[in-house]
Coordinates of C-alpha atoms and ligand atoms in Angstrom, one line a residue:
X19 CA -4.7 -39.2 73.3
X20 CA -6.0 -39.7 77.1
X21 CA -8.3 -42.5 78.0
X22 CA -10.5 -40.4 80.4
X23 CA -14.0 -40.1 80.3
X24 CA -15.1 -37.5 83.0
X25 CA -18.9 -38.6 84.0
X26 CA -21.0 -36.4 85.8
X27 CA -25.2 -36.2 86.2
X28 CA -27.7 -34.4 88.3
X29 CA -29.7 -36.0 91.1
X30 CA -31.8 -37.3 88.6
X31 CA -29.3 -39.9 87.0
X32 CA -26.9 -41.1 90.0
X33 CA -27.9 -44.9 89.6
X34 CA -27.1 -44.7 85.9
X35 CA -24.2 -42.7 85.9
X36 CA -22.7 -45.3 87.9
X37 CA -23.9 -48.3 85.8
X38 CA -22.3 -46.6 83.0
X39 CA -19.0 -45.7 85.2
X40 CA -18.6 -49.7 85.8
X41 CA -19.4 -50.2 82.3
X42 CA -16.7 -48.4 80.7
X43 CA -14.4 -49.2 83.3
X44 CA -14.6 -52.8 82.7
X45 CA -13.8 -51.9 78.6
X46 CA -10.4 -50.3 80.2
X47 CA -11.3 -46.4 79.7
X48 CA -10.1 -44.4 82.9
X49 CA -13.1 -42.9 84.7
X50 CA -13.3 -39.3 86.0
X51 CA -16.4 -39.6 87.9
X52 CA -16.8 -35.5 89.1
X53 CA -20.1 -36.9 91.0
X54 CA -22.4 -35.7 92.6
X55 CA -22.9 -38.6 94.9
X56 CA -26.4 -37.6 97.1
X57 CA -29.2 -37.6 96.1
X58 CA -29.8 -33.8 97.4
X59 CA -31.0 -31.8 94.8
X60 CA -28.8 -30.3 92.8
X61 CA -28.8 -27.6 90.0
X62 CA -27.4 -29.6 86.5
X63 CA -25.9 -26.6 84.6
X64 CA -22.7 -26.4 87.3
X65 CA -21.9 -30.3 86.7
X66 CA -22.5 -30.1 83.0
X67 CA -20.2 -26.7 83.1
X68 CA -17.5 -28.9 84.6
X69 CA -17.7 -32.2 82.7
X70 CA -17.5 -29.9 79.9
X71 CA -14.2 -27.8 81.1
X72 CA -12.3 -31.1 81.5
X73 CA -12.8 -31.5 78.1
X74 CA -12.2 -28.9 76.4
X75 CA -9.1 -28.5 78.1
X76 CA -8.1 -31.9 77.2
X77 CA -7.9 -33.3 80.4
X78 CA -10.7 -35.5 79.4
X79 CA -10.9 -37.4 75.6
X80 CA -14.7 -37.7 76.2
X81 CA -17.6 -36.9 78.6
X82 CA -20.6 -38.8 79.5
X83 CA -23.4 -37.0 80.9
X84 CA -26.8 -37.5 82.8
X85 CA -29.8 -35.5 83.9
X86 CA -33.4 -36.7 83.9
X87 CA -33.8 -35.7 80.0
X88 CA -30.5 -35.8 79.4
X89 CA -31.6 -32.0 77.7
X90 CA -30.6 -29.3 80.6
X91 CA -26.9 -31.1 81.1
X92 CA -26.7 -30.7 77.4
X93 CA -27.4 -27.3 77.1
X94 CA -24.8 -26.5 80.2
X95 CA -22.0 -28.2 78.2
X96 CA -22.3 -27.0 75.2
X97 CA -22.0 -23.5 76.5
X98 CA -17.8 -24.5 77.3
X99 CA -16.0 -23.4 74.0
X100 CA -14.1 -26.6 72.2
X101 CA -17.4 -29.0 73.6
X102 CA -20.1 -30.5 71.2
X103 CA -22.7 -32.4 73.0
X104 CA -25.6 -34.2 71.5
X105 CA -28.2 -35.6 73.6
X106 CA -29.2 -39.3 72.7
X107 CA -31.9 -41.6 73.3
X108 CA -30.6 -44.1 70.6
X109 CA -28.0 -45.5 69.2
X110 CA -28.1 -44.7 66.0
X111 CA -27.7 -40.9 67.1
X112 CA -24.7 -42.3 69.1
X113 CA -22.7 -43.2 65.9
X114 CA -24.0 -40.5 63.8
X115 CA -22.8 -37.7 66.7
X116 CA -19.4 -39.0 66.1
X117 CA -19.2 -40.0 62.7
X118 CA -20.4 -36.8 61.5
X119 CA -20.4 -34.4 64.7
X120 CA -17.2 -34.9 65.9
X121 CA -19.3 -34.9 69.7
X122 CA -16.5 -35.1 72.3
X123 CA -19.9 -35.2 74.8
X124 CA -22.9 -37.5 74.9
X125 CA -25.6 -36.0 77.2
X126 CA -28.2 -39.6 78.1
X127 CA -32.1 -38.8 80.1
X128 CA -32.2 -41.5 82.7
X129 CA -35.8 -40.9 83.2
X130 CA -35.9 -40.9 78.9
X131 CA -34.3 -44.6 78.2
X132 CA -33.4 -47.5 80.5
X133 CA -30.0 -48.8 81.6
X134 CA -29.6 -51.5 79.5
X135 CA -30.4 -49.0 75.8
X136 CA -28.3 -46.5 77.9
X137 CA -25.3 -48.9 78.5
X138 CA -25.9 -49.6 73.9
X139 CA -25.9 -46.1 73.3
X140 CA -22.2 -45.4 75.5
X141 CA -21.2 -48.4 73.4
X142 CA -22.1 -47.1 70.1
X143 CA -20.9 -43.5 70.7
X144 CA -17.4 -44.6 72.3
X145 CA -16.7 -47.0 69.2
X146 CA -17.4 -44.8 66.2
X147 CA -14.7 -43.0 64.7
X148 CA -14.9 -39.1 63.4
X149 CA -15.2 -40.0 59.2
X150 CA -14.0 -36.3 58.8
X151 CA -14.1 -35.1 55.1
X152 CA -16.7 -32.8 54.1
X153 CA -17.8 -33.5 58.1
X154 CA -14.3 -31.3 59.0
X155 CA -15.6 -28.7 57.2
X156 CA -18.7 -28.6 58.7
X157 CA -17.6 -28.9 62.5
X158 CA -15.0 -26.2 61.8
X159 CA -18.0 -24.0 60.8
X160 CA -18.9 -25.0 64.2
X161 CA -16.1 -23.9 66.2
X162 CA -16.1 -20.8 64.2
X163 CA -19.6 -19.8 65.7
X164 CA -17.8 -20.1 69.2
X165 CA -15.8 -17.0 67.6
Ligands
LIG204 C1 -34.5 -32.3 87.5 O1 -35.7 -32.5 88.1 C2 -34.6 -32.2 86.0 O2 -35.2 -30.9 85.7 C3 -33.3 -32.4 85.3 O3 -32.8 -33.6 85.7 C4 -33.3 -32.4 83.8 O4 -34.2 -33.2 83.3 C5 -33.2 -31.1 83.2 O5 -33.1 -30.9 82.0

């Protein structure tokens, strides 16, 4: 399985998107930073549309995304097929996305939680495995509402 992370945010979330992008970095996962790198203005659902693409085509293994809620990137992604997304704001949700949600996307609000929670929650949702089990079931009942 690939060690890529595609990151992407709106203007919102630059400085934090690349906080996290050194973070991760430094923990040895390959970043796929997609940008944007301006702070122009700049509509989220196209970069959460494309984080979520390299994922489900398995370019990416996961994908960290930003907007100022964290909410609208969210709701982008989990519009690509194969992607499950979960916003968080702490980290708690982080483990629990994975554990039980199988998420192959986090979705952070850097105007929601500060970098240093923000750098925790990456943390807790990049080192908790799927449990799987009766949670298989359920996220296949997922993918089968994709149709
Ligand atoms: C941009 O101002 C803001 O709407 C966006 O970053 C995000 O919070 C949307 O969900």
């Amino acid at each position: 399985m690939t060690d890529r992370i595609v990151l992407t945010s709106d203007h919102a979330a630059i400085a934090l998107r690349q906080a996290i992008a050194v973070h991760i970095a430094a923990q040895g996962w390959t970043v796929v930073d997609i940008g944007p790198t301006t702070h122009e203005s700049t509509p989220y659902p196209e970069h959460g549309a494309a984080a979520g693409a390299r994922v489900a085509s398995g370019d990416c293994r996961f994908g960290i995304i930003l907007c100022g809620t964290g909410q609208g990137i969210m709701m982008a992604a989990n519009k690509v097929k194969g992607v499950r997304c979960g916003v968080c704001a702490d980290t708690f949700s982080a483990r629990m996305i994975r554990q039980h949600n199988d998420a192959n996307m986090l979705s952070i609000g850097a105007r929601v939680v500060g970098e240093g929670l923000a750098l925790d929650i990456v943390d807790a949702f990049l080192a908790a495995p799927f449990e799987g089990g009766r949670h298989a079931t359920r996220v296949e009942m997922i993918r089968a509402l994709e149709g």
